XYZ file of N, CA, C and O in Angstrom:
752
model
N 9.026 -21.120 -0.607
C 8.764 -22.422 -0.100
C 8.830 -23.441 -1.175
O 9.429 -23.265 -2.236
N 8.175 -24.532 -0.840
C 8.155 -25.515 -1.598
C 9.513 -26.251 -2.158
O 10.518 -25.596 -2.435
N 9.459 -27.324 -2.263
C 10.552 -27.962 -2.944
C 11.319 -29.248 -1.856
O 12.264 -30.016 -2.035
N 10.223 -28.973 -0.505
C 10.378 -29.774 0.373
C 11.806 -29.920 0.868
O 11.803 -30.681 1.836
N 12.963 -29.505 0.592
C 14.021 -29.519 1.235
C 15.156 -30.570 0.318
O 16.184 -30.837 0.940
N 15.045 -31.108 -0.954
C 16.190 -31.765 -0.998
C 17.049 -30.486 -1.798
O 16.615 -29.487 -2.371
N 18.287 -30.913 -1.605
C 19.331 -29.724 -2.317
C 19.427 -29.062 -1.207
O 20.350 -28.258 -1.332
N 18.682 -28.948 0.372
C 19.405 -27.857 1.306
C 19.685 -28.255 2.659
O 19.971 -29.418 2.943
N 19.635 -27.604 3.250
C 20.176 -27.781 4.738
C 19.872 -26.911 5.555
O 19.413 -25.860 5.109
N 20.027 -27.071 6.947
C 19.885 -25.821 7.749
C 21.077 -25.866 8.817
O 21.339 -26.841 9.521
N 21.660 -24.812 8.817
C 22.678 -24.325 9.405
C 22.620 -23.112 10.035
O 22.596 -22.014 9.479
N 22.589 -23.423 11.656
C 22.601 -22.281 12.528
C 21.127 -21.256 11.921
O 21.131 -20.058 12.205
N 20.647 -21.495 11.589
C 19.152 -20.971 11.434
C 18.968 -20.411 10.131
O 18.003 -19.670 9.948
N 19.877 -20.703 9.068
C 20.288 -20.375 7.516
C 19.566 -21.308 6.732
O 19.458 -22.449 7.182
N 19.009 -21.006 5.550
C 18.788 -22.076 4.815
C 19.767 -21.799 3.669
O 19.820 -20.721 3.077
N 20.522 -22.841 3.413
C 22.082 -22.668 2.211
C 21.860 -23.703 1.131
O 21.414 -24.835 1.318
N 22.220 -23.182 0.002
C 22.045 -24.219 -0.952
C 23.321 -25.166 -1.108
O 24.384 -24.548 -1.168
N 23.390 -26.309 -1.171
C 24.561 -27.406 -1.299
C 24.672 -26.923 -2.587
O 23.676 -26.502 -3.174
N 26.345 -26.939 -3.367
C 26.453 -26.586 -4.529
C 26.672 -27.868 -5.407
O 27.563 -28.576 -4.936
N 26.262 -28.225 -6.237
C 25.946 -29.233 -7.153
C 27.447 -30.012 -7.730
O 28.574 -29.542 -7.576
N 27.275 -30.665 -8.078
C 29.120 -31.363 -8.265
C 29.634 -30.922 -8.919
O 30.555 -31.595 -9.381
N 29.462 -29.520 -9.454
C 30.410 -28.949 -10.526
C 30.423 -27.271 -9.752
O 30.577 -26.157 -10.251
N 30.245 -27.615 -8.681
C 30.323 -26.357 -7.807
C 29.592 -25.050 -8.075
O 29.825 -23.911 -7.672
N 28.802 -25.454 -8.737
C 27.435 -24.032 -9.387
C 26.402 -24.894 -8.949
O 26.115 -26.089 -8.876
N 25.821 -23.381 -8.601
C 24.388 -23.454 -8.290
C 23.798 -24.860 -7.267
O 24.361 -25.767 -6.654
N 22.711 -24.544 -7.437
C 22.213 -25.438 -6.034
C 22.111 -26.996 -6.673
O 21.937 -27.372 -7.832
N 22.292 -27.724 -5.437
C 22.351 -29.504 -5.973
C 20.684 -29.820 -5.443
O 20.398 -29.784 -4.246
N 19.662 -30.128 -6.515
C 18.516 -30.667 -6.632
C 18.357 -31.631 -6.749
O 18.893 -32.081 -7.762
N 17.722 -32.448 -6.064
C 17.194 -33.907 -6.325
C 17.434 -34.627 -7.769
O 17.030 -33.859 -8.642
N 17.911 -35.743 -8.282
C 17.874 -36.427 -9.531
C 19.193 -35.490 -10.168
O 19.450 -35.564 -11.370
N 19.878 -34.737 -9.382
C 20.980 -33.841 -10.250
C 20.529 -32.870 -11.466
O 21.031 -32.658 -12.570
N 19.197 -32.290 -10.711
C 18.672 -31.393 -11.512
C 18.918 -30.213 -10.886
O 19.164 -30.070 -9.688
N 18.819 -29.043 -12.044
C 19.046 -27.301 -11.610
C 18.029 -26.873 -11.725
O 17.091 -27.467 -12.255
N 17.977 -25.421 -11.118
C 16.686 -24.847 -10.820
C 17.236 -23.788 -11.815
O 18.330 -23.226 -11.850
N 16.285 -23.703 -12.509
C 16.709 -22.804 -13.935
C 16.968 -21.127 -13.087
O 15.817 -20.838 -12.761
N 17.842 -20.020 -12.634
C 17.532 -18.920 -12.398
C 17.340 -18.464 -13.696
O 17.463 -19.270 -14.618
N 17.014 -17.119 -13.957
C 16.829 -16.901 -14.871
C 17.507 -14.838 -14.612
O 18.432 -14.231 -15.150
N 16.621 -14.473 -13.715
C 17.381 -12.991 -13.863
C 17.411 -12.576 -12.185
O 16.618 -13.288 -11.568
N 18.013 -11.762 -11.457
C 17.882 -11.349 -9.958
C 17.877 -9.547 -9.957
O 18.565 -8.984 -10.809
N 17.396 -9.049 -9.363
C 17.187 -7.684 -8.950
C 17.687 -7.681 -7.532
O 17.567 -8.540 -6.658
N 18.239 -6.585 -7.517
C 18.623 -5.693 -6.125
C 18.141 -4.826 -5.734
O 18.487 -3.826 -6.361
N 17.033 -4.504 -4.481
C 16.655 -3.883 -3.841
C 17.633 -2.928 -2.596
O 18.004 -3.387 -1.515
N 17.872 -1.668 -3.054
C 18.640 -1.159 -2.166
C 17.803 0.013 -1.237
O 18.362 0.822 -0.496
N 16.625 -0.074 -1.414
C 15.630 0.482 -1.049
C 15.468 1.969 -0.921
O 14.866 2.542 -0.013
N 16.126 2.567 -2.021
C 16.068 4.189 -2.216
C 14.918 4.126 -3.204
O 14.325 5.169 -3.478
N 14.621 3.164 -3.666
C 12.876 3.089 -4.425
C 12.501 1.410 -3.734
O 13.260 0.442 -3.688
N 11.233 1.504 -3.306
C 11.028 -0.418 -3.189
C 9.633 -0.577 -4.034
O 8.575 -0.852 -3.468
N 9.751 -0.359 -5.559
C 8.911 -1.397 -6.477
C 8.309 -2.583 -5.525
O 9.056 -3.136 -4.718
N 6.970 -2.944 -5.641
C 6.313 -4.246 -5.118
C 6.518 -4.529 -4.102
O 6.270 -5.724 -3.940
N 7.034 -3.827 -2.829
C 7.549 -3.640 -1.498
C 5.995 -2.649 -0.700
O 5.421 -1.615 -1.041
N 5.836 -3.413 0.204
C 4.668 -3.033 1.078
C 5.341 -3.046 2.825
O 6.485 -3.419 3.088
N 4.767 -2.766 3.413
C 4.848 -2.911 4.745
C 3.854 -2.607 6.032
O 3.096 -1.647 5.895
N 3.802 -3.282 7.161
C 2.476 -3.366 7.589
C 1.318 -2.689 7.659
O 0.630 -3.262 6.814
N 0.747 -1.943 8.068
C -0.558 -1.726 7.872
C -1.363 -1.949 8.575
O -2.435 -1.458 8.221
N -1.399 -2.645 9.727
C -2.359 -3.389 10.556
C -2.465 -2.936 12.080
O -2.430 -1.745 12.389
N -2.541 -3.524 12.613
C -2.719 -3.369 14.225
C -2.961 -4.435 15.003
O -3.976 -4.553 15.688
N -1.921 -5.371 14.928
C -0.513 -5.766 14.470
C -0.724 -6.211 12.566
O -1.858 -5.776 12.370
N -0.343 -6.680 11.487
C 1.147 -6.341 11.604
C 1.762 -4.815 11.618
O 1.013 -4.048 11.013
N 2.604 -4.360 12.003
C 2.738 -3.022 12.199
C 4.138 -2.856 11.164
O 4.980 -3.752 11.103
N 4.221 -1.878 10.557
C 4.886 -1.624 9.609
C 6.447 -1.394 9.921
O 6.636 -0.735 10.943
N 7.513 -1.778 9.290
C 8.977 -1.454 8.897
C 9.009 -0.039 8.696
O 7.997 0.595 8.395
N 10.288 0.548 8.874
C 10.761 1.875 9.127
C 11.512 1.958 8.093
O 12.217 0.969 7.894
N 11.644 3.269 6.975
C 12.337 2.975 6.324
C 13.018 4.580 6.337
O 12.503 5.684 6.157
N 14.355 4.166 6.624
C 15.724 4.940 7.086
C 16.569 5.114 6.831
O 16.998 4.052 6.379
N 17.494 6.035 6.757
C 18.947 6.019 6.435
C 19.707 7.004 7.556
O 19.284 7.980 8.176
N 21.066 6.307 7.553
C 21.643 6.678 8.476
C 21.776 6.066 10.318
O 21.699 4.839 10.372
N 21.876 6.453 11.098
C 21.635 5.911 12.712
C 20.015 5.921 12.583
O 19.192 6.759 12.216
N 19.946 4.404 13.128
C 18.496 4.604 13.970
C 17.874 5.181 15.386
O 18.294 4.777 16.470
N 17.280 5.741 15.317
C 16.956 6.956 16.461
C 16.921 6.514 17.797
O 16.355 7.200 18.648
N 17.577 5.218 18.134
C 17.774 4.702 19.117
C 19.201 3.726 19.518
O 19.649 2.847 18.781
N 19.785 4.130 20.890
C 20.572 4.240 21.465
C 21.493 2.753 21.449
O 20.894 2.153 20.556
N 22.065 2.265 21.690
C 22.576 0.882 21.900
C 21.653 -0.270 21.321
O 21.464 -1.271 22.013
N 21.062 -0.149 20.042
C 20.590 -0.868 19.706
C 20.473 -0.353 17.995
O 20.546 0.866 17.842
N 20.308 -1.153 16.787
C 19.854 -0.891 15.226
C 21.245 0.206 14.610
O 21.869 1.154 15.085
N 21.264 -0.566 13.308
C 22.629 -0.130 12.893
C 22.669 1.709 12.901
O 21.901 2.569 13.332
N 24.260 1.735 12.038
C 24.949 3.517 12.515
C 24.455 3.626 11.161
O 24.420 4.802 10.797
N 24.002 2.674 10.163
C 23.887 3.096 8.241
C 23.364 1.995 7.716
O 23.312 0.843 8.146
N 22.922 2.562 6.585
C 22.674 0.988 5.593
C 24.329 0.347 5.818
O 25.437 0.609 6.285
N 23.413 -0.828 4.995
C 24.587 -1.867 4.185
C 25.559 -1.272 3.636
O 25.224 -0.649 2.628
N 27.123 -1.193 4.023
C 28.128 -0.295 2.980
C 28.322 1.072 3.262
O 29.119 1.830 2.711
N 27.406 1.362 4.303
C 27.878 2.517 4.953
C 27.041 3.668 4.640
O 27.256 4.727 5.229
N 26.188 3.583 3.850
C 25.041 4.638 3.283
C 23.799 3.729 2.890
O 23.479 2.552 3.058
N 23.153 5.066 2.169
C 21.930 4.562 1.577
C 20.359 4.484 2.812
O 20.393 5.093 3.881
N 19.588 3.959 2.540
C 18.145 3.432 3.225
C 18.010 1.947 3.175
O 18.176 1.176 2.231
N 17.608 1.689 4.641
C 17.254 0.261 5.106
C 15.961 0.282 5.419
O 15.238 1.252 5.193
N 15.581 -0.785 5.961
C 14.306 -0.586 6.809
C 14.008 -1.050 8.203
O 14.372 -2.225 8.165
N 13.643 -0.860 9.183
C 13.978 -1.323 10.403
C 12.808 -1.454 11.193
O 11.830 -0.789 10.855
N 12.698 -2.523 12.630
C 11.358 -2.605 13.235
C 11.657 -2.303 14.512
O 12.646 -2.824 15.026
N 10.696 -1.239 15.370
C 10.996 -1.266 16.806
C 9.818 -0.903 17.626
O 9.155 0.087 17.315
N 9.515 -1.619 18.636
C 8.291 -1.974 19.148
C 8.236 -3.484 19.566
O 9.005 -4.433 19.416
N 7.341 -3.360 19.994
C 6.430 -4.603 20.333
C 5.123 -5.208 19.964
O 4.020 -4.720 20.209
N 5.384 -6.385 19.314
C 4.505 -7.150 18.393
C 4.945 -7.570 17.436
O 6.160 -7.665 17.262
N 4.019 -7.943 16.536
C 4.621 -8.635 15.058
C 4.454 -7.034 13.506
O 3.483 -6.373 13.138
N 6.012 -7.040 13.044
C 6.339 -6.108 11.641
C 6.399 -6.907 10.710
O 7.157 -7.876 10.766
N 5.710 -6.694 9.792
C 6.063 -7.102 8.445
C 6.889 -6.464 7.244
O 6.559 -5.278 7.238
N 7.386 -6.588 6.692
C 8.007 -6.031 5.420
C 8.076 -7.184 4.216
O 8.837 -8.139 4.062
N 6.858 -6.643 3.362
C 6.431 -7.718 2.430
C 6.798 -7.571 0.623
O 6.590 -6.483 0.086
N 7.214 -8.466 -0.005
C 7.980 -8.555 -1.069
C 7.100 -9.161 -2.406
O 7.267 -10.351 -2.674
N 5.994 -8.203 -3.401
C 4.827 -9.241 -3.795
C 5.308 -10.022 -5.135
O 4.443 -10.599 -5.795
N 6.775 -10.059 -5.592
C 7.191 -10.993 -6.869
C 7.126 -10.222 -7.960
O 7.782 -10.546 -8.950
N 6.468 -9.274 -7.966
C 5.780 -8.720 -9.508
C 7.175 -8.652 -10.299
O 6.929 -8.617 -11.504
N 8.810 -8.615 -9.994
C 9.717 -8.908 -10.553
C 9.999 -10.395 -11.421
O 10.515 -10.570 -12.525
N 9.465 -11.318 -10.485
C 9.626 -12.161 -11.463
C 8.212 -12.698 -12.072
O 8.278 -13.599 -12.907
N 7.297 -12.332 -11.802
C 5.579 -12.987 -12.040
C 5.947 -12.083 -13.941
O 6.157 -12.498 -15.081
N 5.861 -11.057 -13.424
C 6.596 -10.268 -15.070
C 6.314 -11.034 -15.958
O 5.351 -11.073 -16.723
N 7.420 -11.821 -15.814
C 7.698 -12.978 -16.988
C 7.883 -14.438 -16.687
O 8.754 -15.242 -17.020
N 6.370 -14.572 -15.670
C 5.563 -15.671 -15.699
C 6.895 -16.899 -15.058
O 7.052 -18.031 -15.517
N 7.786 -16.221 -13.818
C 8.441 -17.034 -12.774
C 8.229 -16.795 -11.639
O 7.236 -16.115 -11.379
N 9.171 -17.318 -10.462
C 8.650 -17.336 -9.657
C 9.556 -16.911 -8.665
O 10.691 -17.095 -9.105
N 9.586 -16.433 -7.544
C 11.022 -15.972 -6.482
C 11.224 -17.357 -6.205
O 10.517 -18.322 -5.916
N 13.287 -16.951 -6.526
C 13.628 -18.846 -6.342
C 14.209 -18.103 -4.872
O 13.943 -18.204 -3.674
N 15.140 -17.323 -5.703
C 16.180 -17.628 -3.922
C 16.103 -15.975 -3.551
O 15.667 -15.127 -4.330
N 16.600 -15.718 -2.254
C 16.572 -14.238 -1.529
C 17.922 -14.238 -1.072
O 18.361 -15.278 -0.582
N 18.770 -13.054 -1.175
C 19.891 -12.976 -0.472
C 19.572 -11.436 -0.056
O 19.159 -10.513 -0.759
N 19.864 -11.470 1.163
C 19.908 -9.825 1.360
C 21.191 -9.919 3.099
O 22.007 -10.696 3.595
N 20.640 -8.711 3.350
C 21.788 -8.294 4.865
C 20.290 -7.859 5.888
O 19.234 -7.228 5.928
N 21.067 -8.619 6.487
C 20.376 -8.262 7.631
C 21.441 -7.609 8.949
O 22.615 -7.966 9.047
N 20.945 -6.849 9.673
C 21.482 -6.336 11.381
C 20.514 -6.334 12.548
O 19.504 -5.639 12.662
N 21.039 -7.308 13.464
C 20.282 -7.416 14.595
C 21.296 -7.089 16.054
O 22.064 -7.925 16.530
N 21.130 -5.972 16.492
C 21.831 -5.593 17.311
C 21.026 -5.000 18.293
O 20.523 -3.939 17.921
N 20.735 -5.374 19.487
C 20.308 -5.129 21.098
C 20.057 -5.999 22.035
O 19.741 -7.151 21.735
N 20.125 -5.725 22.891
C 19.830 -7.054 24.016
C 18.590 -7.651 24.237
O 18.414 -8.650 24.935
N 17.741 -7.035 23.641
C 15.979 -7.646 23.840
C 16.034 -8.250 22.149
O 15.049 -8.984 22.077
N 16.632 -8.256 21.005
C 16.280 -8.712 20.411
C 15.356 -9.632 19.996
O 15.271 -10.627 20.716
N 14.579 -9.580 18.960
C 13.228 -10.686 18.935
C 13.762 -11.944 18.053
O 14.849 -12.507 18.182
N 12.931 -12.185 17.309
C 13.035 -13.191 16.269
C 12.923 -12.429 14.733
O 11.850 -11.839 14.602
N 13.421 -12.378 14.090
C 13.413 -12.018 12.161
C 13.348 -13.137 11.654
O 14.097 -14.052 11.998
N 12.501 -13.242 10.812
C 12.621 -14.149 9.601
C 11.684 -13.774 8.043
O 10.824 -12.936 7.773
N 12.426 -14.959 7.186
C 12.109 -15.133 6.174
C 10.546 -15.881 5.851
O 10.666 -17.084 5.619
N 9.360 -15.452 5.810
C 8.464 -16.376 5.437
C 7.951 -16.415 3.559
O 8.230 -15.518 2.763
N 7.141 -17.742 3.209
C 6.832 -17.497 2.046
C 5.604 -17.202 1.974
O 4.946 -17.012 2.998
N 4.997 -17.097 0.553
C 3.719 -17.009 0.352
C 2.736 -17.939 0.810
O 1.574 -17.659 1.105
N 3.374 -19.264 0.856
C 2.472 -20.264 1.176
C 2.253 -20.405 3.391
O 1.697 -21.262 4.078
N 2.890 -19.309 3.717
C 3.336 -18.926 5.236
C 4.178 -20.126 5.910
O 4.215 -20.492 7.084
N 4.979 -20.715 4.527
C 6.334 -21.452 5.317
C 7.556 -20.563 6.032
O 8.370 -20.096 5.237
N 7.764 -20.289 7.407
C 9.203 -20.140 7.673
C 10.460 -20.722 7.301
O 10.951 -21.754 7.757
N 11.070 -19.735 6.170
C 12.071 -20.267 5.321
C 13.591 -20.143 6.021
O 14.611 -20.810 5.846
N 13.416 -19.458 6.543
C 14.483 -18.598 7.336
C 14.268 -17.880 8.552
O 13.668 -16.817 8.395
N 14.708 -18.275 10.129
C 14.479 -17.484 10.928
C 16.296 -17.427 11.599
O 17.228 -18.169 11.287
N 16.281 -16.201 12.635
C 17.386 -16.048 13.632
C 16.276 -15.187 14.584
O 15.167 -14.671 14.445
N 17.379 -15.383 15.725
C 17.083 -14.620 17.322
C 17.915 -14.518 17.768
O 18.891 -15.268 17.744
N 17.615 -12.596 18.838
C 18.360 -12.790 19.447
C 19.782 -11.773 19.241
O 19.769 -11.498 18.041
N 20.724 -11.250 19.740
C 21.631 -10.430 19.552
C 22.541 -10.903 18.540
O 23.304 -11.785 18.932
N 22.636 -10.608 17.559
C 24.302 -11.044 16.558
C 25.180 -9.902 16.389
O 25.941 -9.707 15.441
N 24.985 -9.117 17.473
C 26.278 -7.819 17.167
C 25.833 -6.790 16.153
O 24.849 -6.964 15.434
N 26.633 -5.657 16.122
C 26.586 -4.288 15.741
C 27.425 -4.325 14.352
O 28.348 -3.591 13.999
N 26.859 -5.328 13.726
C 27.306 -5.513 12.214
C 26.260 -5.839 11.135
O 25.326 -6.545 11.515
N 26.265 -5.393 9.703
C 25.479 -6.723 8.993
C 26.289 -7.648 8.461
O 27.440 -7.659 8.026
N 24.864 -8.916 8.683
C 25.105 -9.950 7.992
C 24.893 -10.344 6.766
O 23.969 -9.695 6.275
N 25.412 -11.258 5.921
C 24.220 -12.056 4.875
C 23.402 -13.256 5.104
O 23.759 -13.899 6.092
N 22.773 -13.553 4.697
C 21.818 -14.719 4.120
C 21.317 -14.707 2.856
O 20.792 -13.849 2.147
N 21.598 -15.849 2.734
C 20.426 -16.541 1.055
C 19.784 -17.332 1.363
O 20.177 -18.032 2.296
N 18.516 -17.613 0.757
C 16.857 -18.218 1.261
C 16.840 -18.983 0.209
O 17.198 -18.285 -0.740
N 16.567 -20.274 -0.204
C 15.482 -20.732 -0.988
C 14.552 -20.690 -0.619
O 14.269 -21.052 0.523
N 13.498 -20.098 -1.693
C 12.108 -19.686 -1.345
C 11.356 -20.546 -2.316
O 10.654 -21.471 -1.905
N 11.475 -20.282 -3.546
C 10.352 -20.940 -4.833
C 9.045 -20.868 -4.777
O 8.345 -21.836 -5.075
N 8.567 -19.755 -4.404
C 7.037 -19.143 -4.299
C 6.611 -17.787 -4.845
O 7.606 -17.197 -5.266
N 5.622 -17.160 -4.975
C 5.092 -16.592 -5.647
C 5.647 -15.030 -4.958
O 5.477 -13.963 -5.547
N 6.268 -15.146 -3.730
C 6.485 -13.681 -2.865
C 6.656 -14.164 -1.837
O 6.323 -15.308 -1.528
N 7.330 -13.178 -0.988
C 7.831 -13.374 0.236
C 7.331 -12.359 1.238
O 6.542 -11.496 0.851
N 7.922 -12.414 3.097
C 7.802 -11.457 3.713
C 8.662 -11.820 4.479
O 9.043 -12.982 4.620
N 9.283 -10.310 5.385
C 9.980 -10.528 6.490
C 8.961 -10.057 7.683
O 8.249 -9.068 7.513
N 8.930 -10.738 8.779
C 8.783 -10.638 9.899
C 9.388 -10.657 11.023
O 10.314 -11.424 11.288
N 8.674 -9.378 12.164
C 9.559 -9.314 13.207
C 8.844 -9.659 14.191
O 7.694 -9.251 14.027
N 8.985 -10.240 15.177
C 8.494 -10.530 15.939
C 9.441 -10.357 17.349
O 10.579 -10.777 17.558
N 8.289 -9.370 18.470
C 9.358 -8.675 19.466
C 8.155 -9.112 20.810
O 6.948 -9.059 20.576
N 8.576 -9.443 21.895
C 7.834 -9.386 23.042
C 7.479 -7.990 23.488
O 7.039 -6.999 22.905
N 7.945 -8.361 25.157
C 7.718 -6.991 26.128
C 8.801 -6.116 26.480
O 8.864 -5.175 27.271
N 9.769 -6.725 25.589
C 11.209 -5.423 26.052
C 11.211 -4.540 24.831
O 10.647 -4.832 23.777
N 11.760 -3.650 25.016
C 11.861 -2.468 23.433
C 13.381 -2.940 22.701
O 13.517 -2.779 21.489
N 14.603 -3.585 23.610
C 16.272 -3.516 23.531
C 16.178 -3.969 22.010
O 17.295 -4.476 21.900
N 15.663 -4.099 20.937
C 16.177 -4.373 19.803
C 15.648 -4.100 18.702
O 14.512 -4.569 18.628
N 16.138 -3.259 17.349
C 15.725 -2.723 15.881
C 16.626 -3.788 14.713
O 17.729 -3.618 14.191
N 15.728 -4.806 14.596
C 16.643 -5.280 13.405
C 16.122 -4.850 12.255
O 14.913 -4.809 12.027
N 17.167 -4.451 11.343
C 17.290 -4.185 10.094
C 17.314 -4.928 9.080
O 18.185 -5.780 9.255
N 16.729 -5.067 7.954
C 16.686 -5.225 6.284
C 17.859 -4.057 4.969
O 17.822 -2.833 4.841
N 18.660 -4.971 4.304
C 19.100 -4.122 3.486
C 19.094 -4.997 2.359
O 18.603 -6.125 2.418
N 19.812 -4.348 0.963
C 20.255 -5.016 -0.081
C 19.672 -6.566 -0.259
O 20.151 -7.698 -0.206
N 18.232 -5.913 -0.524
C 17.794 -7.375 -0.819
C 17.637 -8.215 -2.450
O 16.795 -7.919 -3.298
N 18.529 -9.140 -2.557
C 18.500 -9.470 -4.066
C 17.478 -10.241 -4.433
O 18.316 -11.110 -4.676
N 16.668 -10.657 -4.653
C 15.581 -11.906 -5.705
C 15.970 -12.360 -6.617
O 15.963 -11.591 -7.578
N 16.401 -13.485 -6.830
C 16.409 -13.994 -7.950
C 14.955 -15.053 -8.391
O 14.451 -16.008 -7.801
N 14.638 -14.419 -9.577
C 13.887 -14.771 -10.328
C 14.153 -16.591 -10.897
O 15.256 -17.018 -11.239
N 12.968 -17.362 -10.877
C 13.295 -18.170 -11.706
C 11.815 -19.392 -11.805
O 10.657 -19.172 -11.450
N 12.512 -20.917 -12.532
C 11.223 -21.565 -12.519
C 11.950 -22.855 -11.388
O 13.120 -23.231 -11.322
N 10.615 -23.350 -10.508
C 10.967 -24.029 -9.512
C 11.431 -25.499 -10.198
O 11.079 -25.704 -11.360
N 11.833 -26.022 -9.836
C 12.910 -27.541 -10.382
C 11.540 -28.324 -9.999
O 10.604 -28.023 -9.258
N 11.868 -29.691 -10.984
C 10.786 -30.334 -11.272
C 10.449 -31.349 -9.989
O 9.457 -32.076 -10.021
């Protein structure tokens, strides 16, 4: 969160960074940059600082590889065709939570998130991106086909979470993969 929105936009339920007049990196207010500094990839065959629900609701992410154990709905594999994702199916609110300790390390902060997402069934719910401060940074709904996608988030907070949020039908498992963080300090 934070940073109130100049340098972005929202598109079709994306938050995208405008690229700055020299075509790098994000365009900040006063023609300032947001320093990144280093990014990690989460491919989730280990998830360092990665939690997931726990509650009754929030109810926890699935973490999988290969077809999800259900029929016309949640991808055939990770991202790329292998590997472990994580996935939500049920009814109510899933979390899959992200606590920074990558970039807190060395005293920064999560600037931006790019990862893949797959939302494939006909009951599909809502997924999104929230921050620490419980801004919705990023949401979609709803069926987008039997593919993944990408997204990148500006976030600029201390950690993140994904949430799922599903009514009274079961028709949809969206998935989490290849999630990158980039580390950095928030623009002035």
């Amino acid at each position: 969160g934070g940073g109130g929105g100049e340098g972005r936009r929202r598109l079709s339920g994306h938050v995208v960074a405008d690229a700055g007049a020299d075509g790098e990196g994000p365009a900040l207010s006063a023609g300032r940059r947001a320093r990144q500094l280093s990014t990690v990839t989460f491919d989730f065959e280990t998830a360092p600082g990665w939690s997931t629900g726990g509650g009754n609701p929030p109810y926890a992410f699935t973490r999988n590889s290969g077809a999800s154990p259900n029929d016309d709905t949640g991808p055939s594999s990770g991202y790329g065709g292998s590997g472990h994702y994580y996935y939500a199916y049920g009814i109510g609110l899933f979390t899959l939570a992200y606590d920074g300790s990558a970039c807190s390390a060395s005293g920064q902060v999560v600037a931006t998130v790019a990862f893949h997402y797959h939302m494939y069934g006909r009951d599909m719910g809502e997924l999104r991106l929230v921050d620490a401060e419980g801004r919705v940074d990023w949401s979609l709904s709803g069926d987008q086909g039997d593919a993944w996608r990408a997204a990148s988030v500006d976030v600029y907070d201390a950690s993140f979470r994904f949430e799922y949020v599903r009514g009274d039908q079961l028709g949809g498992e969206p998935a989490v993969d290849e999630v990158a963080v980039s580390c950095g300090i928030a623009p002035p």
